Structures are given as C-alpha cells and as structure tokens.
Amino acid sequence: MKRPANSPSDGAAHRFPVSIKAVILRDGHVILLRNERGEWELPGGKLELGEDPIECVTREVHEELGLSVRADHLLDLWPYSIADGVDVLVGTYLCTDLDPSRDARLSHEHGQLQWFDVRAIESLTMPSGYKDSIRRALDDGTP
C-alpha cells in the first residue's frame, strides 16, 4: 500500500520518551518523590532502548529508593506534557515491596521522599495521572 505524499514516514513521526513508574503501598501509604519542578511523583524513570518495562521499573526503584520490588501488573498508560514541547508517555505498575521492613533512601535525583497517607494525595501538587494510578492500585484491593 502506498503512503500518501503528505503523511510522515516512521522516521519523521513525533517521538517522545517513555517513563515507567511504580505505585508502592505500605499500610495505607504511598511513597512519593519531590522533583525539580516542586511536584510529587511516583518513583521510576526512563525506559532504556531494548529494556523491558518491568526490568525498568524494578531497576529505577532500586536506584532511586534502594528498595527491591516486584512489578505485579500495569495500572495505567497515559501521555503527559511536562512543559511546552516536552512530552512523555507514562506507564505505571503496581509493585510489591519485597522487604517492607527496609527503609527507603533518597537518591541524588530528587529533593525529598515521603510516605503519604493515600487519603492525602488529592491535596498534593502532582500530575493527575499519578493520582489516577494510585486510586487504581487501591481499587485493586492492595493494602
């Protein structure tokens, strides 16, 4: 099938990064990190070329928090415009903390980490997609 002359080829199509994030819950609390824009966000990061999303989220959580997690299932996938011309596709996974007695540690990538009561997420400065993913995790019946 011939492509119309004015349609972009694959090489000219708009491309943007994929960010894989974790929803980690402990006793009715969710762990969040404060980013350089002053927003709270879920732990996780950029999917590397050739990397499986589950490998990405477990790697990123270990790098950012020093925690070992198991990615249970995909919660959501949504586009996010960080700023004008800066777009990312965000995937969120419900993750099980494999050692809940271990304290999370803050990496150099963020300014702050905090376990928030899940009832407080509505009042936080964070993208609505993250809030939706946390709600979805709670609807799954996770502690």
Coordinates of N, CA and C in Angstrom, one line a residue:
M1 N 0.9 -1.2 0.0 CA 0.0 0.0 0.0 C 0.9 1.2 0.0
K2 N 0.6 2.2 -0.9 CA 1.4 3.4 -1.0 C 0.9 4.4 0.0
R3 N 1.9 5.1 0.7 CA 1.5 6.1 1.7 C 1.3 7.4 1.0
P4 N 0.3 8.2 1.4 CA 0.1 9.5 0.8 C 1.3 10.4 0.9
A5 N 1.5 11.2 0.0 CA 2.7 12.1 -0.1 C 2.9 13.0 1.2
N6 N 1.8 13.4 1.8 CA 1.9 14.3 2.9 C 1.9 13.7 4.3
S7 N 1.9 12.3 4.3 CA 1.9 11.6 5.6 C 3.4 11.4 6.0
P8 N 3.7 11.5 7.3 CA 5.0 11.3 7.8 C 5.5 9.9 7.7
S9 N 6.7 9.7 7.3 CA 7.3 8.3 7.4 C 7.6 8.0 8.8
D10 N 7.9 6.8 9.1 CA 8.2 6.5 10.5 C 9.4 7.3 11.1
G11 N 10.3 7.6 10.3 CA 11.5 8.5 10.7 C 11.1 9.9 11.0
A12 N 10.0 10.4 10.4 CA 9.6 11.8 10.7 C 8.5 11.9 11.7
A13 N 8.0 10.8 12.2 CA 6.9 10.8 13.2 C 7.4 11.4 14.5
H14 N 6.5 12.1 15.2 CA 6.8 12.6 16.5 C 7.2 11.5 17.5
R15 N 8.3 11.6 18.2 CA 8.7 10.6 19.1 C 9.0 11.3 20.5
F16 N 8.7 10.5 21.5 CA 9.0 11.0 22.9 C 9.3 9.9 23.8
P17 N 10.0 10.2 24.9 CA 10.4 9.1 25.9 C 9.3 8.5 26.6
V18 N 9.6 7.3 27.1 CA 8.6 6.5 27.9 C 9.2 6.5 29.3
S19 N 8.4 6.8 30.3 CA 8.7 6.8 31.7 C 7.9 5.7 32.4
I20 N 8.6 4.8 33.1 CA 7.9 3.7 33.8 C 7.9 4.0 35.3
K21 N 6.8 4.1 36.0 CA 6.7 4.4 37.4 C 6.1 3.3 38.2
A22 N 6.4 3.4 39.5 CA 5.9 2.4 40.5 C 4.9 3.0 41.5
V23 N 3.8 2.3 41.7 CA 3.0 2.6 42.9 C 3.3 1.5 43.9
I24 N 3.9 2.0 45.0 CA 4.3 1.1 46.1 C 3.5 1.5 47.3
L25 N 2.8 0.6 47.9 CA 1.9 0.9 49.0 C 2.4 0.1 50.2
R26 N 2.4 0.8 51.4 CA 2.7 0.2 52.7 C 1.7 0.7 53.7
D27 N 0.9 -0.2 54.3 CA -0.1 0.2 55.3 C -0.8 1.5 55.1
G28 N -1.4 1.5 53.9 CA -2.3 2.7 53.5 C -1.5 3.9 53.1
H29 N -0.2 3.8 52.9 CA 0.7 4.9 52.5 C 1.3 4.6 51.1
V30 N 1.6 5.6 50.4 CA 2.2 5.5 49.1 C 3.5 6.4 49.1
I31 N 4.6 5.9 48.6 CA 5.8 6.6 48.6 C 5.9 7.5 47.3
L32 N 6.3 8.8 47.6 CA 6.4 9.8 46.5 C 7.7 10.5 46.6
L33 N 8.2 11.0 45.5 CA 9.4 11.8 45.5 C 9.1 13.2 45.0
R34 N 9.8 14.2 45.5 CA 9.7 15.6 45.0 C 10.7 15.8 43.9
N35 N 10.2 16.3 42.8 CA 11.1 16.5 41.6 C 11.6 18.0 41.6
E36 N 12.4 18.3 40.6 CA 13.0 19.6 40.5 C 11.9 20.7 40.2
R37 N 10.7 20.3 39.7 CA 9.7 21.2 39.4 C 8.8 21.5 40.7
G38 N 9.2 20.9 41.8 CA 8.4 21.0 43.0 C 7.1 20.2 43.1
E39 N 7.0 19.2 42.2 CA 5.9 18.3 42.1 C 6.2 17.0 42.8
W40 N 5.2 16.3 43.3 CA 5.4 15.0 43.9 C 5.2 14.0 42.7
E41 N 6.0 13.0 42.7 CA 5.8 12.0 41.6 C 6.1 10.6 42.2
L42 N 5.7 9.6 41.4 CA 6.0 8.2 41.7 C 7.4 7.9 41.4
P43 N 8.1 7.0 42.1 CA 9.4 6.6 41.7 C 9.4 5.8 40.4
G44 N 10.5 6.0 39.7 CA 10.7 5.3 38.4 C 11.4 6.2 37.4
G45 N 11.5 5.8 36.2 CA 12.2 6.7 35.2 C 12.2 6.1 33.8
K46 N 13.1 6.6 33.0 CA 13.1 6.4 31.6 C 13.4 5.0 31.2
L47 N 12.6 4.5 30.3 CA 12.7 3.2 29.7 C 13.9 3.3 28.7
E48 N 14.9 2.4 28.9 CA 16.1 2.4 28.0 C 15.8 1.6 26.8
L49 N 16.4 1.9 25.7 CA 16.3 1.2 24.4 C 16.5 -0.3 24.7
G50 N 15.5 -1.1 24.3 CA 15.7 -2.6 24.4 C 15.3 -3.1 25.8
E51 N 15.0 -2.3 26.7 CA 14.7 -2.7 28.1 C 13.2 -3.0 28.2
D52 N 12.9 -4.1 29.0 CA 11.6 -4.5 29.3 C 11.0 -3.5 30.3
P53 N 9.8 -3.1 30.2 CA 9.2 -2.1 31.2 C 9.3 -2.6 32.7
I54 N 9.1 -3.9 32.9 CA 9.2 -4.5 34.2 C 10.6 -4.4 34.7
E55 N 11.6 -4.7 33.9 CA 13.0 -4.5 34.3 C 13.3 -3.1 34.6
C56 N 12.7 -2.2 33.8 CA 12.9 -0.7 34.0 C 12.4 -0.3 35.4
V57 N 11.2 -0.7 35.7 CA 10.6 -0.2 37.0 C 11.4 -0.8 38.2
T58 N 11.8 -2.0 38.1 CA 12.5 -2.6 39.3 C 13.9 -2.0 39.4
R59 N 14.5 -1.7 38.3 CA 15.9 -1.1 38.3 C 15.8 0.4 38.8
E60 N 14.8 1.1 38.3 CA 14.6 2.5 38.8 C 14.3 2.6 40.2
V61 N 13.4 1.8 40.7 CA 13.1 1.8 42.2 C 14.3 1.5 43.0
H62 N 15.1 0.5 42.6 CA 16.3 0.2 43.3 C 17.3 1.4 43.3
E63 N 17.4 2.0 42.1 CA 18.4 3.2 42.0 C 17.9 4.4 42.9
E64 N 16.6 4.6 42.8 CA 16.1 5.8 43.5 C 15.8 5.7 44.9
L65 N 15.4 4.5 45.4 CA 15.0 4.2 46.7 C 15.8 3.2 47.5
G66 N 16.5 2.4 46.8 CA 17.2 1.3 47.4 C 16.3 0.1 47.8
L67 N 15.1 0.1 47.3 CA 14.2 -0.9 47.6 C 14.1 -2.0 46.5
S68 N 13.8 -3.2 46.8 CA 13.6 -4.3 45.9 C 12.1 -4.5 45.8
V69 N 11.6 -4.4 44.5 CA 10.1 -4.6 44.3 C 9.9 -5.6 43.2
R70 N 8.7 -6.1 43.2 CA 8.2 -7.0 42.1 C 7.1 -6.2 41.4
A71 N 7.1 -6.1 40.1 CA 6.1 -5.4 39.4 C 4.9 -6.4 39.2
D72 N 3.8 -6.1 39.8 CA 2.7 -7.1 39.7 C 1.9 -7.0 38.4
H73 N 1.5 -5.7 38.1 CA 0.8 -5.6 36.8 C 0.7 -4.1 36.4
L74 N 0.5 -3.9 35.2 CA 0.3 -2.5 34.6 C -1.0 -1.9 35.1
L75 N -0.9 -0.7 35.7 CA -2.1 0.0 36.2 C -2.6 0.9 35.1
D76 N -1.7 1.7 34.4 CA -2.2 2.7 33.5 C -1.1 3.1 32.6
L77 N -1.5 3.7 31.5 CA -0.6 4.2 30.5 C -1.2 5.5 29.9
W78 N -0.4 6.7 30.1 CA -1.0 8.0 29.7 C 0.0 8.9 29.2
P79 N -0.4 9.8 28.3 CA 0.6 10.9 27.9 C 0.6 12.0 28.8
Y80 N 1.8 12.6 29.0 CA 1.9 13.7 29.9 C 2.8 14.8 29.3
S81 N 2.3 16.0 29.3 CA 3.1 17.1 28.8 C 3.7 17.8 30.0
I82 N 5.0 17.6 30.1 CA 5.7 18.2 31.3 C 5.8 19.7 31.1
A83 N 6.1 20.2 29.9 CA 6.2 21.6 29.6 C 5.9 21.7 28.1
D84 N 5.8 22.9 27.6 CA 5.6 23.1 26.2 C 6.7 22.4 25.4
G85 N 6.3 21.5 24.6 CA 7.2 20.8 23.7 C 8.0 19.6 24.4
V86 N 7.7 19.4 25.7 CA 8.3 18.3 26.4 C 7.3 17.3 26.8
D87 N 7.2 16.2 26.1 CA 6.1 15.2 26.3 C 6.7 13.9 26.6
V88 N 6.0 13.1 27.4 CA 6.4 11.7 27.8 C 5.2 10.8 27.9
L89 N 5.4 9.5 27.6 CA 4.4 8.5 27.8 C 4.7 7.9 29.1
V90 N 3.8 7.9 30.1 CA 4.0 7.4 31.4 C 3.2 6.0 31.6
G91 N 3.9 5.0 32.0 CA 3.3 3.8 32.4 C 3.5 3.5 33.9
T92 N 2.4 3.1 34.5 CA 2.5 2.9 36.0 C 2.2 1.4 36.3
Y93 N 3.0 0.9 37.2 CA 2.9 -0.5 37.6 C 2.6 -0.6 39.1
L94 N 1.7 -1.4 39.5 CA 1.5 -1.7 40.9 C 2.7 -2.6 41.3
C95 N 3.4 -2.3 42.3 CA 4.6 -3.0 42.7 C 4.5 -3.5 44.2
T96 N 5.0 -4.7 44.4 CA 5.0 -5.2 45.8 C 6.4 -5.0 46.3
D97 N 6.5 -4.4 47.5 CA 7.8 -4.2 48.2 C 8.2 -5.5 48.8
L98 N 9.3 -6.0 48.3 CA 9.8 -7.4 48.7 C 10.3 -7.4 50.1
D99 N 10.7 -6.3 50.7 CA 11.2 -6.2 52.1 C 10.6 -5.0 52.8
P100 N 9.4 -5.0 53.2 CA 8.7 -3.9 53.8 C 9.4 -3.3 55.1
S101 N 10.3 -4.1 55.7 CA 11.0 -3.6 56.9 C 12.2 -2.7 56.5
R102 N 12.5 -2.7 55.3 CA 13.7 -1.9 54.8 C 13.2 -0.4 54.6
D103 N 14.0 0.5 55.1 CA 13.7 1.9 54.9 C 14.2 2.3 53.5
A104 N 13.3 3.2 52.9 CA 13.7 3.8 51.6 C 14.7 4.8 51.8
R105 N 15.6 5.0 50.8 CA 16.7 6.1 50.9 C 16.5 7.0 49.7
L106 N 16.8 8.2 50.0 CA 16.7 9.3 48.9 C 18.0 9.3 48.1
S107 N 17.8 9.2 46.8 CA 19.0 9.3 45.9 C 19.2 10.8 45.5
H108 N 20.3 11.0 44.8 CA 20.6 12.4 44.3 C 19.6 13.0 43.3
E109 N 18.7 12.1 42.8 CA 17.8 12.5 41.7 C 16.7 13.4 42.1
H110 N 16.4 13.3 43.4 CA 15.2 14.0 44.0 C 15.5 14.8 45.2
G111 N 14.7 15.8 45.5 CA 14.9 16.6 46.7 C 14.4 16.1 48.0
Q112 N 13.4 15.2 47.9 CA 12.7 14.7 49.1 C 11.9 13.4 48.8
L113 N 11.8 12.6 49.8 CA 10.9 11.4 49.7 C 10.0 11.4 50.9
Q114 N 8.8 10.9 50.7 CA 7.9 10.8 51.8 C 6.9 9.7 51.5
W115 N 6.5 9.0 52.6 CA 5.3 8.1 52.6 C 4.1 8.9 52.9
F116 N 3.2 9.0 52.0 CA 1.9 9.8 52.3 C 0.8 8.9 52.5
D117 N -0.1 9.2 53.5 CA -1.4 8.6 53.6 C -2.1 8.7 52.3
V118 N -2.6 7.6 51.8 CA -3.3 7.7 50.4 C -4.4 8.7 50.4
R119 N -5.0 9.0 51.5 CA -6.1 9.9 51.6 C -5.6 11.4 51.3
A120 N -4.3 11.6 51.4 CA -3.8 12.9 51.2 C -3.4 13.3 49.8
I121 N -3.5 12.3 48.9 CA -2.9 12.5 47.5 C -3.7 13.6 46.8
E122 N -5.0 13.7 47.1 CA -5.8 14.7 46.3 C -5.3 16.1 46.5
S123 N -4.7 16.4 47.7 CA -4.3 17.8 48.0 C -2.8 18.1 47.6
L124 N -2.1 17.0 47.0 CA -0.7 17.2 46.6 C -0.6 17.8 45.3
T125 N 0.5 18.5 45.1 CA 0.9 19.0 43.7 C 1.6 17.9 43.0
M126 N 0.8 17.3 42.1 CA 1.3 16.2 41.3 C 0.4 16.0 40.1
P127 N 0.9 15.4 39.0 CA 0.1 15.2 37.8 C -1.1 14.3 38.2
S128 N -2.2 14.6 37.6 CA -3.5 13.9 37.9 C -3.3 12.4 37.5
G129 N -2.5 12.1 36.5 CA -2.3 10.7 36.1 C -1.7 9.9 37.2
Y130 N -0.8 10.4 38.0 CA -0.3 9.7 39.1 C -1.4 9.4 40.2
K131 N -2.2 10.4 40.4 CA -3.3 10.3 41.3 C -4.2 9.2 40.9
D132 N -4.5 9.2 39.6 CA -5.4 8.1 39.0 C -4.8 6.7 39.2
S133 N -3.5 6.6 39.0 CA -2.8 5.3 39.1 C -2.8 4.9 40.6
I134 N -2.7 5.8 41.5 CA -2.7 5.4 42.9 C -4.2 4.9 43.3
R135 N -5.2 5.7 42.8 CA -6.6 5.2 43.0 C -6.8 3.9 42.4
R136 N -6.3 3.6 41.2 CA -6.5 2.3 40.6 C -5.8 1.2 41.4
A137 N -4.7 1.5 42.0 CA -4.0 0.5 42.8 C -4.8 0.2 44.0
L138 N -5.4 1.2 44.6 CA -6.3 1.0 45.8 C -7.5 0.2 45.4
D139 N -8.1 0.5 44.2 CA -9.3 -0.2 43.8 C -9.0 -1.7 43.5
D140 N -7.7 -2.0 43.3 CA -7.3 -3.4 43.1 C -7.3 -4.2 44.4
G141 N -7.6 -3.5 45.5 CA -7.6 -4.1 46.8 C -6.3 -4.4 47.5
T142 N -5.3 -3.6 47.0 CA -3.9 -3.7 47.6 C -3.9 -3.0 48.9
P143 N -3.1 -3.5 49.9 CA -3.0 -2.8 51.2 C -2.4 -1.4 51.1

